[in-house]
Coordinates of N, CA and C in Angstrom, one line a residue:
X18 N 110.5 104.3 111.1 CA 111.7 103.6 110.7 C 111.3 102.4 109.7
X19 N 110.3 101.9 109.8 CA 109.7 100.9 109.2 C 109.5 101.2 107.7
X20 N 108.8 102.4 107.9 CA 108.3 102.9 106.4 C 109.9 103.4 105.6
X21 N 110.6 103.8 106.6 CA 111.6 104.8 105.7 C 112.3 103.1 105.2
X22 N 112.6 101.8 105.7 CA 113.5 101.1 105.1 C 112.8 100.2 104.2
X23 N 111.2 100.1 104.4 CA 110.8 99.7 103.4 C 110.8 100.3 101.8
X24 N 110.5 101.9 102.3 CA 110.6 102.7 100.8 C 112.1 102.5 100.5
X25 N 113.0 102.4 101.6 CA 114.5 102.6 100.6 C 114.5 101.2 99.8
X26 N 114.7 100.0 100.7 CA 114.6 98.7 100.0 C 113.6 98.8 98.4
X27 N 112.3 99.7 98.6 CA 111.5 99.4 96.9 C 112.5 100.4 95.7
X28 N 112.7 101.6 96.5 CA 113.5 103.0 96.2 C 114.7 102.5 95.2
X29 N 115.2 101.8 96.5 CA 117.1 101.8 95.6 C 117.3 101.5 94.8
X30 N 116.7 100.1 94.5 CA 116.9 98.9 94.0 C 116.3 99.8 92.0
X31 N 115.4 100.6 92.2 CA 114.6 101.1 91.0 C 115.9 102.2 90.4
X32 N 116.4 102.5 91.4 CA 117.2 104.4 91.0 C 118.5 103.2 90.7
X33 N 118.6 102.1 91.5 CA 120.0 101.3 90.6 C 119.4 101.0 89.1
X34 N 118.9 100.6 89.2 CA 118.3 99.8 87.8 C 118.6 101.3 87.0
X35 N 118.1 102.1 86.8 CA 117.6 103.1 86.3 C 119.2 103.9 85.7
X36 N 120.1 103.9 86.9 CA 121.2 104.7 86.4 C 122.2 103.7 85.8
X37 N 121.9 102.1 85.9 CA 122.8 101.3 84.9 C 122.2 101.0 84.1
X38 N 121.1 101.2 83.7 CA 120.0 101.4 81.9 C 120.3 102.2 81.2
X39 N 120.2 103.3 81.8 CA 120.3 105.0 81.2 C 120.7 104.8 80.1
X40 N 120.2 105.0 78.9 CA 121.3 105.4 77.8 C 121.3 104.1 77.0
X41 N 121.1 102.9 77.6 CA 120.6 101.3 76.2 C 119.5 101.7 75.6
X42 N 119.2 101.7 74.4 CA 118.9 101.5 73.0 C 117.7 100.2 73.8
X43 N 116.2 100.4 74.0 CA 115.4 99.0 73.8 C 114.4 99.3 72.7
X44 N 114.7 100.1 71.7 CA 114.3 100.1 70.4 C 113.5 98.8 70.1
X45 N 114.7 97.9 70.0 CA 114.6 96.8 69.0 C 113.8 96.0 70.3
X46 N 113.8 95.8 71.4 CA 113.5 94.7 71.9 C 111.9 95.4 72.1
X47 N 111.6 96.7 72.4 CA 110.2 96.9 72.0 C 109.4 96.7 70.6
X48 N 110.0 96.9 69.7 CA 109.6 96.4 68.4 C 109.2 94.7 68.7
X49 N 109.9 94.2 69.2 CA 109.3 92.8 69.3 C 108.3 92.4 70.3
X50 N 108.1 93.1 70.9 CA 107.4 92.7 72.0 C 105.3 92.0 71.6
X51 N 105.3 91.8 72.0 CA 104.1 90.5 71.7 C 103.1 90.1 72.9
X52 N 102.4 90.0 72.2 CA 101.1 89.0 73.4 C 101.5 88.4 74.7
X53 N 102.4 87.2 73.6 CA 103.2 86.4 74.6 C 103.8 87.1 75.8
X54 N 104.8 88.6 75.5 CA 105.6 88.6 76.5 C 104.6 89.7 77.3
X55 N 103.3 90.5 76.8 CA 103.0 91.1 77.4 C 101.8 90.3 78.7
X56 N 101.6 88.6 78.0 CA 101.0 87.8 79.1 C 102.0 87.5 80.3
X57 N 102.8 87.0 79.6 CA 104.1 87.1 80.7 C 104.0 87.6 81.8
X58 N 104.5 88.9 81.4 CA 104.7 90.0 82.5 C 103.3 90.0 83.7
X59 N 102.6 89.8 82.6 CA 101.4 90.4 83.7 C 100.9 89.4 84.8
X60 N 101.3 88.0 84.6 CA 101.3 86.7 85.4 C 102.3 87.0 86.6
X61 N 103.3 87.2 86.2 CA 104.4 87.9 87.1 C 104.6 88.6 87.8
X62 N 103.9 89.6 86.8 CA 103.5 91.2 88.1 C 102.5 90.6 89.1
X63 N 101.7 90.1 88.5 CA 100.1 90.0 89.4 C 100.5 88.5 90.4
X64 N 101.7 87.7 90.2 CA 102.1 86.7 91.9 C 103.2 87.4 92.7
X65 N 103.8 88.3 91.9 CA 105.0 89.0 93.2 C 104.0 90.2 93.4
X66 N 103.2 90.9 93.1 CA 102.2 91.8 93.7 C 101.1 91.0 95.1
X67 N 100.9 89.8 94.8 CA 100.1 89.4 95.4 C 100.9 88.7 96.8
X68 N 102.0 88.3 96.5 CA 102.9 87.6 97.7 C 103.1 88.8 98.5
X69 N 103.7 90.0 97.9 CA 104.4 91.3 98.5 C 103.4 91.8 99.3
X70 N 102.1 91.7 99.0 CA 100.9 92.5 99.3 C 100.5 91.8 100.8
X71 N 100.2 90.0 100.6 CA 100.4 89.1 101.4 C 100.8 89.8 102.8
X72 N 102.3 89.6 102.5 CA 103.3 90.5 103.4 C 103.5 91.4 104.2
X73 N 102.9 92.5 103.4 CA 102.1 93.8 103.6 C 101.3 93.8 104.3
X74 N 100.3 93.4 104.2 CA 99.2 93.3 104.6 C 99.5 92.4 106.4
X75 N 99.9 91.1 106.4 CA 100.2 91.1 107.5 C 101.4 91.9 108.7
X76 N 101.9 92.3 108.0 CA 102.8 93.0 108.9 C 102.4 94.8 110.0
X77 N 101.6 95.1 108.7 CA 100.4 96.4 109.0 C 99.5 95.4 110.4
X78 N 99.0 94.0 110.2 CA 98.2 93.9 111.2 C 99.0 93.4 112.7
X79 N 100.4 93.1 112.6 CA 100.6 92.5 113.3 C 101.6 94.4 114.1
X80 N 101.6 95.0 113.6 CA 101.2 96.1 114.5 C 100.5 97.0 115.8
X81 N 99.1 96.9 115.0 CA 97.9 97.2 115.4 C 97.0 96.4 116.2
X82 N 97.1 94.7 115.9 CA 96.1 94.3 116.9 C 97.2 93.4 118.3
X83 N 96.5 93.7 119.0 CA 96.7 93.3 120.7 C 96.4 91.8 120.1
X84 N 95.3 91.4 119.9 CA 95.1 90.0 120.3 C 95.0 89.4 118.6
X85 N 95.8 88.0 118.8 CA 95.4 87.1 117.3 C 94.5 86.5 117.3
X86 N 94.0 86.4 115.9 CA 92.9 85.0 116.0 C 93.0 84.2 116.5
X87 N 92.0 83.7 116.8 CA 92.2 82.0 117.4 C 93.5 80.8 116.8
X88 N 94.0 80.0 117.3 CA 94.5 79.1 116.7 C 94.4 78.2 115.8
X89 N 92.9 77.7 116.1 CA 92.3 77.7 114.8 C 92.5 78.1 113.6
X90 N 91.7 79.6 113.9 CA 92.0 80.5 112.2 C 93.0 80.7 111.8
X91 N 94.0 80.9 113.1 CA 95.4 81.0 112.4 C 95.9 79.9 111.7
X92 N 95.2 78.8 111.9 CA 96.4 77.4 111.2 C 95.5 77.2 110.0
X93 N 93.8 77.4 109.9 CA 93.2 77.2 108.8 C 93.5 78.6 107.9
X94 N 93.8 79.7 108.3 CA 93.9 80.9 107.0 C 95.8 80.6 106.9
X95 N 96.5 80.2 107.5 CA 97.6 80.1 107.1 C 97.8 79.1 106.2
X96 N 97.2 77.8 106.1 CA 96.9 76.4 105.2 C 96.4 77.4 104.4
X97 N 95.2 78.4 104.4 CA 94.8 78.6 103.0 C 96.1 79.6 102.0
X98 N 96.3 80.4 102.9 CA 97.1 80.8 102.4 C 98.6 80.2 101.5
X99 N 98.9 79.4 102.4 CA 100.1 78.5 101.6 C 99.2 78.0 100.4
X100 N 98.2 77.6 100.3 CA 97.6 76.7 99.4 C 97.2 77.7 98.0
X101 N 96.9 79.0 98.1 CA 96.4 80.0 97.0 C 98.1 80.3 96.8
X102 N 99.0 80.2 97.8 CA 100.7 81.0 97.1 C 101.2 79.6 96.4
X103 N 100.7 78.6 96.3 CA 101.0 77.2 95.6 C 100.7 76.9 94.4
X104 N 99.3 77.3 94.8 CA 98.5 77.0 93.4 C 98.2 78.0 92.5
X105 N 98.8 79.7 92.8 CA 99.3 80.5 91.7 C 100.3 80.1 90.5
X106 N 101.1 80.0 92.0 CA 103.0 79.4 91.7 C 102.2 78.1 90.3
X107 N 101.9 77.5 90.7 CA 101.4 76.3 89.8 C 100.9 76.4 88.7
X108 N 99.8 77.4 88.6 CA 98.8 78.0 87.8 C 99.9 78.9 86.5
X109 N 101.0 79.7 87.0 CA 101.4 80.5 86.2 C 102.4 79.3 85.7
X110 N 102.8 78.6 85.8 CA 103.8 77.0 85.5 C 103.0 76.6 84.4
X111 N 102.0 76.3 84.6 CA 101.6 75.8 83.4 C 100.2 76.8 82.8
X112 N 99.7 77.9 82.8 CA 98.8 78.6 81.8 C 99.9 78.9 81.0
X113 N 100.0 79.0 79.6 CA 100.7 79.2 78.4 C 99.7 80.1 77.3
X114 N 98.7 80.5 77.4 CA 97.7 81.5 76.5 C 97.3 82.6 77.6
X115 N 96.5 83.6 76.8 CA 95.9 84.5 77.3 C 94.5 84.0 77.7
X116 N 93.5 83.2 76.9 CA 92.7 82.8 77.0 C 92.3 81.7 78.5
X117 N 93.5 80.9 78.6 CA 93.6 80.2 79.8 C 93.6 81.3 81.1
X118 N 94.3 82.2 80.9 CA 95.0 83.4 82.4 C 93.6 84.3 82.8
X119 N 92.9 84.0 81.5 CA 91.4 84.6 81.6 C 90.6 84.1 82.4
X120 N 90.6 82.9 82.4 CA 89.5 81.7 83.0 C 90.3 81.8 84.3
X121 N 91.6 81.5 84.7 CA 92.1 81.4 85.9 C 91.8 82.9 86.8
X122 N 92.0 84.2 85.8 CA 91.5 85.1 86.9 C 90.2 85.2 87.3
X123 N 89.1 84.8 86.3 CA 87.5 84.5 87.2 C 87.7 83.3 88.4
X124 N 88.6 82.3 88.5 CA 88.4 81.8 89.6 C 88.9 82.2 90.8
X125 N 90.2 82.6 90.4 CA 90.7 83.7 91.3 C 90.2 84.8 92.3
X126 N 89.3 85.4 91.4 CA 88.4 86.4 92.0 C 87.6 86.0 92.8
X127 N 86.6 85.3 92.5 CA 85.8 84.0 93.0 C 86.2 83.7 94.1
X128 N 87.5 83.3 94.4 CA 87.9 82.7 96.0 C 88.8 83.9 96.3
X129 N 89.1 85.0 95.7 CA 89.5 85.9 96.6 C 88.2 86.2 97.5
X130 N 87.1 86.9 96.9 CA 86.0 87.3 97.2 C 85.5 86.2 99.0
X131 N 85.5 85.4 98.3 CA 85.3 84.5 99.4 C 86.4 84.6 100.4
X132 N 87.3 84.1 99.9 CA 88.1 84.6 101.6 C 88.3 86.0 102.1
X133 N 88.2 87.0 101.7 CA 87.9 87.9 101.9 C 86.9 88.1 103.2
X134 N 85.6 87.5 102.4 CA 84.3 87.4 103.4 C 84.9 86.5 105.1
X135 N 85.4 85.5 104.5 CA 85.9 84.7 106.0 C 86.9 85.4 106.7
X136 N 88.0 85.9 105.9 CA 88.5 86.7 107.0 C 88.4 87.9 107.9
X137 N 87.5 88.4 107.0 CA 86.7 90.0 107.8 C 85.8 89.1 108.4
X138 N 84.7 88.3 109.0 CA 83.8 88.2 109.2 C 83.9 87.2 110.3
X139 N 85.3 86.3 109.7 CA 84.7 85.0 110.7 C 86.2 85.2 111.6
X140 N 87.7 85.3 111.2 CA 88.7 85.0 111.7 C 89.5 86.5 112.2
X141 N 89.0 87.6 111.5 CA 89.8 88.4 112.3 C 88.9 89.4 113.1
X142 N 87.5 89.2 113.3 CA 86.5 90.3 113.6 C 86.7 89.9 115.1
X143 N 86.6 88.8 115.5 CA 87.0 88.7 117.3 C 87.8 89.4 117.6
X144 N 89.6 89.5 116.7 CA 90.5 90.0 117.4 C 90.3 91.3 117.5
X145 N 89.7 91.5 116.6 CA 89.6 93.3 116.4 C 88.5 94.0 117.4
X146 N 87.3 93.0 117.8 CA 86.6 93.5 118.7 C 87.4 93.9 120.5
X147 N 88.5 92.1 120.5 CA 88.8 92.0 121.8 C 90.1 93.4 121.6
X148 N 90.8 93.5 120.7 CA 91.8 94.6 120.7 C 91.5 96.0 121.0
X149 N 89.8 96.4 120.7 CA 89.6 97.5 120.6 C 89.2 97.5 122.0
X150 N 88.5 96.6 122.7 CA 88.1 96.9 124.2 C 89.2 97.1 124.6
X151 N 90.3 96.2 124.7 CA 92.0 96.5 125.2 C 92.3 98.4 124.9
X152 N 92.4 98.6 124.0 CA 92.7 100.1 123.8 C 92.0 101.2 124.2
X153 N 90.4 101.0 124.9 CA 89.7 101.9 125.3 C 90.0 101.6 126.7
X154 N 90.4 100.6 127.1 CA 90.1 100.5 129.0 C 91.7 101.1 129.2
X155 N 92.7 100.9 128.0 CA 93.8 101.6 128.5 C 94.0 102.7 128.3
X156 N 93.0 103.2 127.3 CA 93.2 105.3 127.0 C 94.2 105.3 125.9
X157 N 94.8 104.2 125.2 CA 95.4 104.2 123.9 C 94.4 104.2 122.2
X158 N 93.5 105.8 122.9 CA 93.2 105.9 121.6 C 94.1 106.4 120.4
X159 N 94.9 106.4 119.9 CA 95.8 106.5 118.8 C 95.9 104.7 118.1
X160 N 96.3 104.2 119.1 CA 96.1 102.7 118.6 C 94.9 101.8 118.9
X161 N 94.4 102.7 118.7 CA 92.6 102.4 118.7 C 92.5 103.0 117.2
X162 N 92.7 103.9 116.8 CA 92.7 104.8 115.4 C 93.4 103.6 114.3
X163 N 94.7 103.4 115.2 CA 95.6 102.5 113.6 C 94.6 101.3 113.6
X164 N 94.1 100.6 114.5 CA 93.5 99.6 114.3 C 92.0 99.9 113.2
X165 N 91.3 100.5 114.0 CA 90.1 100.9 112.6 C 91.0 101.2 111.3
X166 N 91.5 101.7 111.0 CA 92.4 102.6 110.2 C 92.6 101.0 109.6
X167 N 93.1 99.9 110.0 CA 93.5 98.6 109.4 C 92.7 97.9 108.9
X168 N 91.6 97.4 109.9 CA 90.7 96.8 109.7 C 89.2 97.3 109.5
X169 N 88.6 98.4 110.4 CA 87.6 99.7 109.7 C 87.7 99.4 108.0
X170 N 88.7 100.7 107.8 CA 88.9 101.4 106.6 C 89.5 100.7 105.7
X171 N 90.8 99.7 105.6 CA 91.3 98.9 105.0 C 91.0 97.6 104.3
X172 N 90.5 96.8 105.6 CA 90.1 95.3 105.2 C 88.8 95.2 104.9
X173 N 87.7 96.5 105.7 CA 86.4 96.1 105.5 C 85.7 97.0 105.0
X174 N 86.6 98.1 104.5 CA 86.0 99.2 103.3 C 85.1 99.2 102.3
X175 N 84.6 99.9 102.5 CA 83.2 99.6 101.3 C 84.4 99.9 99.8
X176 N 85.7 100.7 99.7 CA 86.4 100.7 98.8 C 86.9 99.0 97.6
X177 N 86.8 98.2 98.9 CA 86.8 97.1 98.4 C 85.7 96.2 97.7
X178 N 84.6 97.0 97.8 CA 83.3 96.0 97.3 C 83.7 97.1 96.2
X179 N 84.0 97.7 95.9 CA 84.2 98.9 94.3 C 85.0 97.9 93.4
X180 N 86.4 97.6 94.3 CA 87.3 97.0 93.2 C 87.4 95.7 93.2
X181 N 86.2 94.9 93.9 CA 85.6 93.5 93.3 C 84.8 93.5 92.5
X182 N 84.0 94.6 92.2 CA 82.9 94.9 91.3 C 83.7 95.5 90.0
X183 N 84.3 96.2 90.4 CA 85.2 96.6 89.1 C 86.3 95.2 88.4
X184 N 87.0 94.6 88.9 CA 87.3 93.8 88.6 C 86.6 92.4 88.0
X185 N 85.0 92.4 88.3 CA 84.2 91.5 87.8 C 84.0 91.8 86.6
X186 N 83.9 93.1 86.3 CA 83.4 93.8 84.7 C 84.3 93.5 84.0
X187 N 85.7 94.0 84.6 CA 86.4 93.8 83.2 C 87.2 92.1 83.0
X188 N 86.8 91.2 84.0 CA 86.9 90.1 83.5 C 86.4 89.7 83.1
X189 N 85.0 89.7 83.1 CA 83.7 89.4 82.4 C 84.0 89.8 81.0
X190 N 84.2 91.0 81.1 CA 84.5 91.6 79.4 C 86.1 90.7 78.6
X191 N 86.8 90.7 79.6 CA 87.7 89.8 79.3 C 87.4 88.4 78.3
X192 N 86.9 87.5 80.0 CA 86.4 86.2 79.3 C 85.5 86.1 77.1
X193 N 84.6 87.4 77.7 CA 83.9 87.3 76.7 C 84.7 87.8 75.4
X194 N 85.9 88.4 75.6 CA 86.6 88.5 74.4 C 87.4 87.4 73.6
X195 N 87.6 86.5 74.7 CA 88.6 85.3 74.9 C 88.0 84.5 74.0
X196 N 86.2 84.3 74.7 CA 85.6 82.8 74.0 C 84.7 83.0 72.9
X197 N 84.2 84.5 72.7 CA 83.3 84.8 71.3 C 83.5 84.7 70.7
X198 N 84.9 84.5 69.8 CA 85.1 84.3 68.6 C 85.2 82.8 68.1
X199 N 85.0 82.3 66.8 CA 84.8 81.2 66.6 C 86.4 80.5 66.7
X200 N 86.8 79.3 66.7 CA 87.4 78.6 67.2 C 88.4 78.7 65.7
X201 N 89.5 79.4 65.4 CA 90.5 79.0 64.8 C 90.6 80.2 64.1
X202 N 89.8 81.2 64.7 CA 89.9 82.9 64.2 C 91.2 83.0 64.7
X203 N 92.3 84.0 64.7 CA 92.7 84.5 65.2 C 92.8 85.9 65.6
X204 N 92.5 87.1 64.7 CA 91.9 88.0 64.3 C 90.9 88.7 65.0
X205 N 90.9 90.4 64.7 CA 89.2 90.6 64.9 C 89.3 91.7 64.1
X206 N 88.4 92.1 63.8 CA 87.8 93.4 62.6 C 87.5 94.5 63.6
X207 N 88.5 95.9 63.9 CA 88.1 97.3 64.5 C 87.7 98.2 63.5
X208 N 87.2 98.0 62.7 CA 86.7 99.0 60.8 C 87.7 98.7 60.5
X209 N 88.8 99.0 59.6 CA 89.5 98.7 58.4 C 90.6 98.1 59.0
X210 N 90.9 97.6 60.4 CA 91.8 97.4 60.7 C 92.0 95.7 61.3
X211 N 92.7 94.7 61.0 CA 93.0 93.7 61.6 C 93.9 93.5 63.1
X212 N 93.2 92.8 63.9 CA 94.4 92.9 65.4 C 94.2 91.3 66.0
X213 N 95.1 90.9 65.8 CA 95.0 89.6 66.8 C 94.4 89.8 68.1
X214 N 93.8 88.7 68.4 CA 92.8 88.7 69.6 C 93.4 88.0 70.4
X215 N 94.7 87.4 70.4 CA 95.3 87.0 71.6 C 95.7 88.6 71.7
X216 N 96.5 89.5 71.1 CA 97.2 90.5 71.8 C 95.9 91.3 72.4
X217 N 95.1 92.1 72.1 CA 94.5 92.0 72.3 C 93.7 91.8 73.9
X218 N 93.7 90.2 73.8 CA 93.6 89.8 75.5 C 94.7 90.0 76.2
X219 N 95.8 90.0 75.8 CA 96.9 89.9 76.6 C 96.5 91.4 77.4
X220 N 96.6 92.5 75.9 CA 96.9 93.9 76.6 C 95.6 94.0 77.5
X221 N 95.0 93.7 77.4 CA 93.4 94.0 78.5 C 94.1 93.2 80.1
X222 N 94.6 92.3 79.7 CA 94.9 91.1 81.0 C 96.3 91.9 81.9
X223 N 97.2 92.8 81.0 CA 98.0 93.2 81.8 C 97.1 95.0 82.3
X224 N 96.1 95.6 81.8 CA 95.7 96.7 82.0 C 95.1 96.2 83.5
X225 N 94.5 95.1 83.4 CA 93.8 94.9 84.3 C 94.3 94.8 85.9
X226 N 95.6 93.6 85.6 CA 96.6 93.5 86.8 C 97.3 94.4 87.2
X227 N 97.3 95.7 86.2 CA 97.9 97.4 86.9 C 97.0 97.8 87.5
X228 N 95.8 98.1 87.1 CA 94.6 99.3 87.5 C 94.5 98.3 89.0
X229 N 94.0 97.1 88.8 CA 93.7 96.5 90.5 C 95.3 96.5 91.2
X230 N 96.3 96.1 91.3 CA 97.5 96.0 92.1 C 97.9 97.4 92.1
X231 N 97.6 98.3 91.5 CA 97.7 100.0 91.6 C 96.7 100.3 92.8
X232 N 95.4 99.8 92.6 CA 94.4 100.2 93.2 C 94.7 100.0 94.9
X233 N 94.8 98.7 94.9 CA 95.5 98.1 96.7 C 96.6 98.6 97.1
X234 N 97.5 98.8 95.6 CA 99.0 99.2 96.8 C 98.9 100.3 97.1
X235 N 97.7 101.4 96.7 CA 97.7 103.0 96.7 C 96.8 102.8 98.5
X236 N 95.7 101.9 98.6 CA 95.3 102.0 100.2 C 96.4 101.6 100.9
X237 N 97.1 100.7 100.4 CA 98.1 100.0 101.5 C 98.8 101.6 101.6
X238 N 99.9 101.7 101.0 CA 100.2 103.1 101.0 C 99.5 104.1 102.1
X239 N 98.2 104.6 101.8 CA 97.6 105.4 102.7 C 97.1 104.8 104.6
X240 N 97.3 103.3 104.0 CA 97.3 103.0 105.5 C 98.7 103.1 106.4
X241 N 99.9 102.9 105.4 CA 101.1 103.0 106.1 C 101.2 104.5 106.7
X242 N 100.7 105.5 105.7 CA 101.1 107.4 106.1 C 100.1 107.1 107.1
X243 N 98.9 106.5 107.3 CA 98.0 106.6 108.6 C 98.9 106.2 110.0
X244 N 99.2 105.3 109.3 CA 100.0 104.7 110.6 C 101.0 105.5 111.3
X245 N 102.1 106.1 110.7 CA 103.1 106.7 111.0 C 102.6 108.0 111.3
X246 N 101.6 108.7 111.0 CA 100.8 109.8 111.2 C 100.4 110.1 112.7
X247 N 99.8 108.9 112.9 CA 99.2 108.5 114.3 C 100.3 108.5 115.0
X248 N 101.3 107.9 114.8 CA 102.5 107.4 115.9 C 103.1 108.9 115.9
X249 N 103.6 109.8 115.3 CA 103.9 110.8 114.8 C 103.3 111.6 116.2
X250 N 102.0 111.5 116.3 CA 100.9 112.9 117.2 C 100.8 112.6 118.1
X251 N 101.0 111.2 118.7 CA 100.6 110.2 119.7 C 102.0 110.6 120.4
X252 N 103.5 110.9 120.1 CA 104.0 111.2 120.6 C 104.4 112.7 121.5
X253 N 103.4 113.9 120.8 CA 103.6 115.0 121.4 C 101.9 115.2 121.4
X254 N 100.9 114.2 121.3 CA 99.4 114.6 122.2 C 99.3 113.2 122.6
X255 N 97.9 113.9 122.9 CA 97.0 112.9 124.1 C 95.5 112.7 123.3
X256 N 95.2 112.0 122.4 CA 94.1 111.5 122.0 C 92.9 111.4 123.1
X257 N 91.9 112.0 122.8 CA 90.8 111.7 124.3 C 89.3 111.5 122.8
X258 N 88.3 110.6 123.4 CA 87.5 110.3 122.4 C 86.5 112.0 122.7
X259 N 85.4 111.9 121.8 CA 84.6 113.5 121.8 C 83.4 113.3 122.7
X260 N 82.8 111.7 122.2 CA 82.0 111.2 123.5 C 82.2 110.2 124.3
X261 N 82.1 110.0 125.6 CA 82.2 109.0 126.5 C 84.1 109.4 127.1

C-alpha cells in the first residue's frame, strides 16, 4: 500500500502535467534557454532530490529497524540534518554562477562523505546490530532480510563508495573547468568552435545532479521492490536460515 500511494502521488501529478501540456509550442522558450536557467534547474533539482530522498530514506528505515538510535544520535543527526536542509536552502539563495555551485558541490560532497561515515558507523550500526538479534530470537527472518536489504545493501554498500568516487571525478573535472581559465575569458576554443564556459559548466553541473540523483533513486527504488517482495513471501512462507 505504501509503495502503490507513493508511486500514484509521483505518477499523477506527471500524467496531469503531461495531458494539460500536450500540444504547447516550447519552441521558443527552448531557443532561449541558457546557462543561467540550466544552473537553475539543477540547484533545484539537486535540494527537492535531496529533501525527498531525506524522506525516503527515513521512512524505508523506520520500517525495518526494531530499535532507534540512541537519543543522543537521534538529536545530534536530526540537528545535523536540519542544519545541511538550511544551509542548502541558503546556499541556493544566494550562489548566482555556475562557478560558485561548483565550489559548493565539493563541500557538499566532503560533508556528505563524512556523515555518511558517522551514520553507518557510529549512530545507526547499534540499532541494526540490537534489531537483528531481535529478529533471529523471534524467527522473523523476512525482517531480518528487509533490514540488511536497508542497511547491509543500501546504507553500507560498497555501491556507494562507486558513486562518491564517481562523483569526486567529475567535480574535480568540474572545479577545474570553472577556475582554469584566465579571469575575464568567457569563452573556450573546441577546434573551430567558440562555447561559453559558463554554459558549459552549467551543462556538466546539471549532467552531474541527474547521473547521481538517478543513481540513488534507482537503489532506493530497488530497496522499496525488496521490501514489498519480502512482505509479499513472508505472507504465504516461512523463511528458515540454511545454517544454524
Amino acid at each position: 500500500m505504501r509503495l502503490l500511494v507513493n508511486g500514484a502521488g509521483i505518477s499523477l501529478p506527471i500524467v496531469f502535467a503531461w495531458l494539460k501540456l500536450k500540444g504547447i509550442d516550447f519552441s521558443p522558450f527552448i531557443n532561449d534557454i541558457n546557462s543561467s536557467f540550466l544552473f537553475k534547474v539543477a540547484m533545484a533539482f539537486c535540494y527537492l532530490c535531496w529533501v525527498a530522498g531525506l524522506i525516503s530514506d527515513t521512512s524505508d528505515q523506520e520500517l525495518v529497524f526494531v530499535f532507534a538510535p540512541s537519543w543522543r544520535h537521534v538529536a545530534i543527526g536530526g540537528t545535523t540534518a536540519g542544519v545541511f536542509i538550511t544551509t542548502m536552502f541558503g546556499v541556493l539563495c544566494y550562489v548566482d554562477t555556475a562557478r560558485m555551485f561548483a565550489v559548493f558541490l565539493a563541500v557538499f560532497l566532503l560533508l556528505n562523505v563524512a556523515t555518511w561515515i558517522y551514520l553507518t558507523k557510529i549512530v545507526m550500526l547499534p540499532a541494526f546490530e540490537n534489531s537483528s538479534h531481535f529478529y533471529i530470537k523471534s524467527k522473523k527472518f523476512d525482517k531480518l532480510e528487509q533490514l540488511r536489504l536497508v542497511f547491509s545493501w543500501y546504507l553500507c554498500g560498497k555501491w556507494q563508495i562507486a558513486r562518491f568516487f564517481v562523483a569526486t571525478l567529475i567535480i574535480s573535472a568540474l572545479n577545474w573547468l570553472s577556475f582554469s581559465y584566465r579571469s575575464g575569458e568567457t569563452t573556450m576554443h573546441f577546434g573551430s568552435y567558440m562555447i561559453e564556459i559558463e554554459l558549459i559548466t552549467s551543462v556538466v553541473i546539471f549532467l552531474y545532479v541527474l547521473i547521481m540523483e538517478s543513481w540513488i533513486w534507482l537503489m532506493r527504488l530497488r530497496v522499496k521492490i525488496g521490501i514489498g517482495i519480502l512482505d509479499s513471501v513472508a505472507k504465504e512462507y516461512r523463511l528458515t536460515p540454511i545454517h544454524g
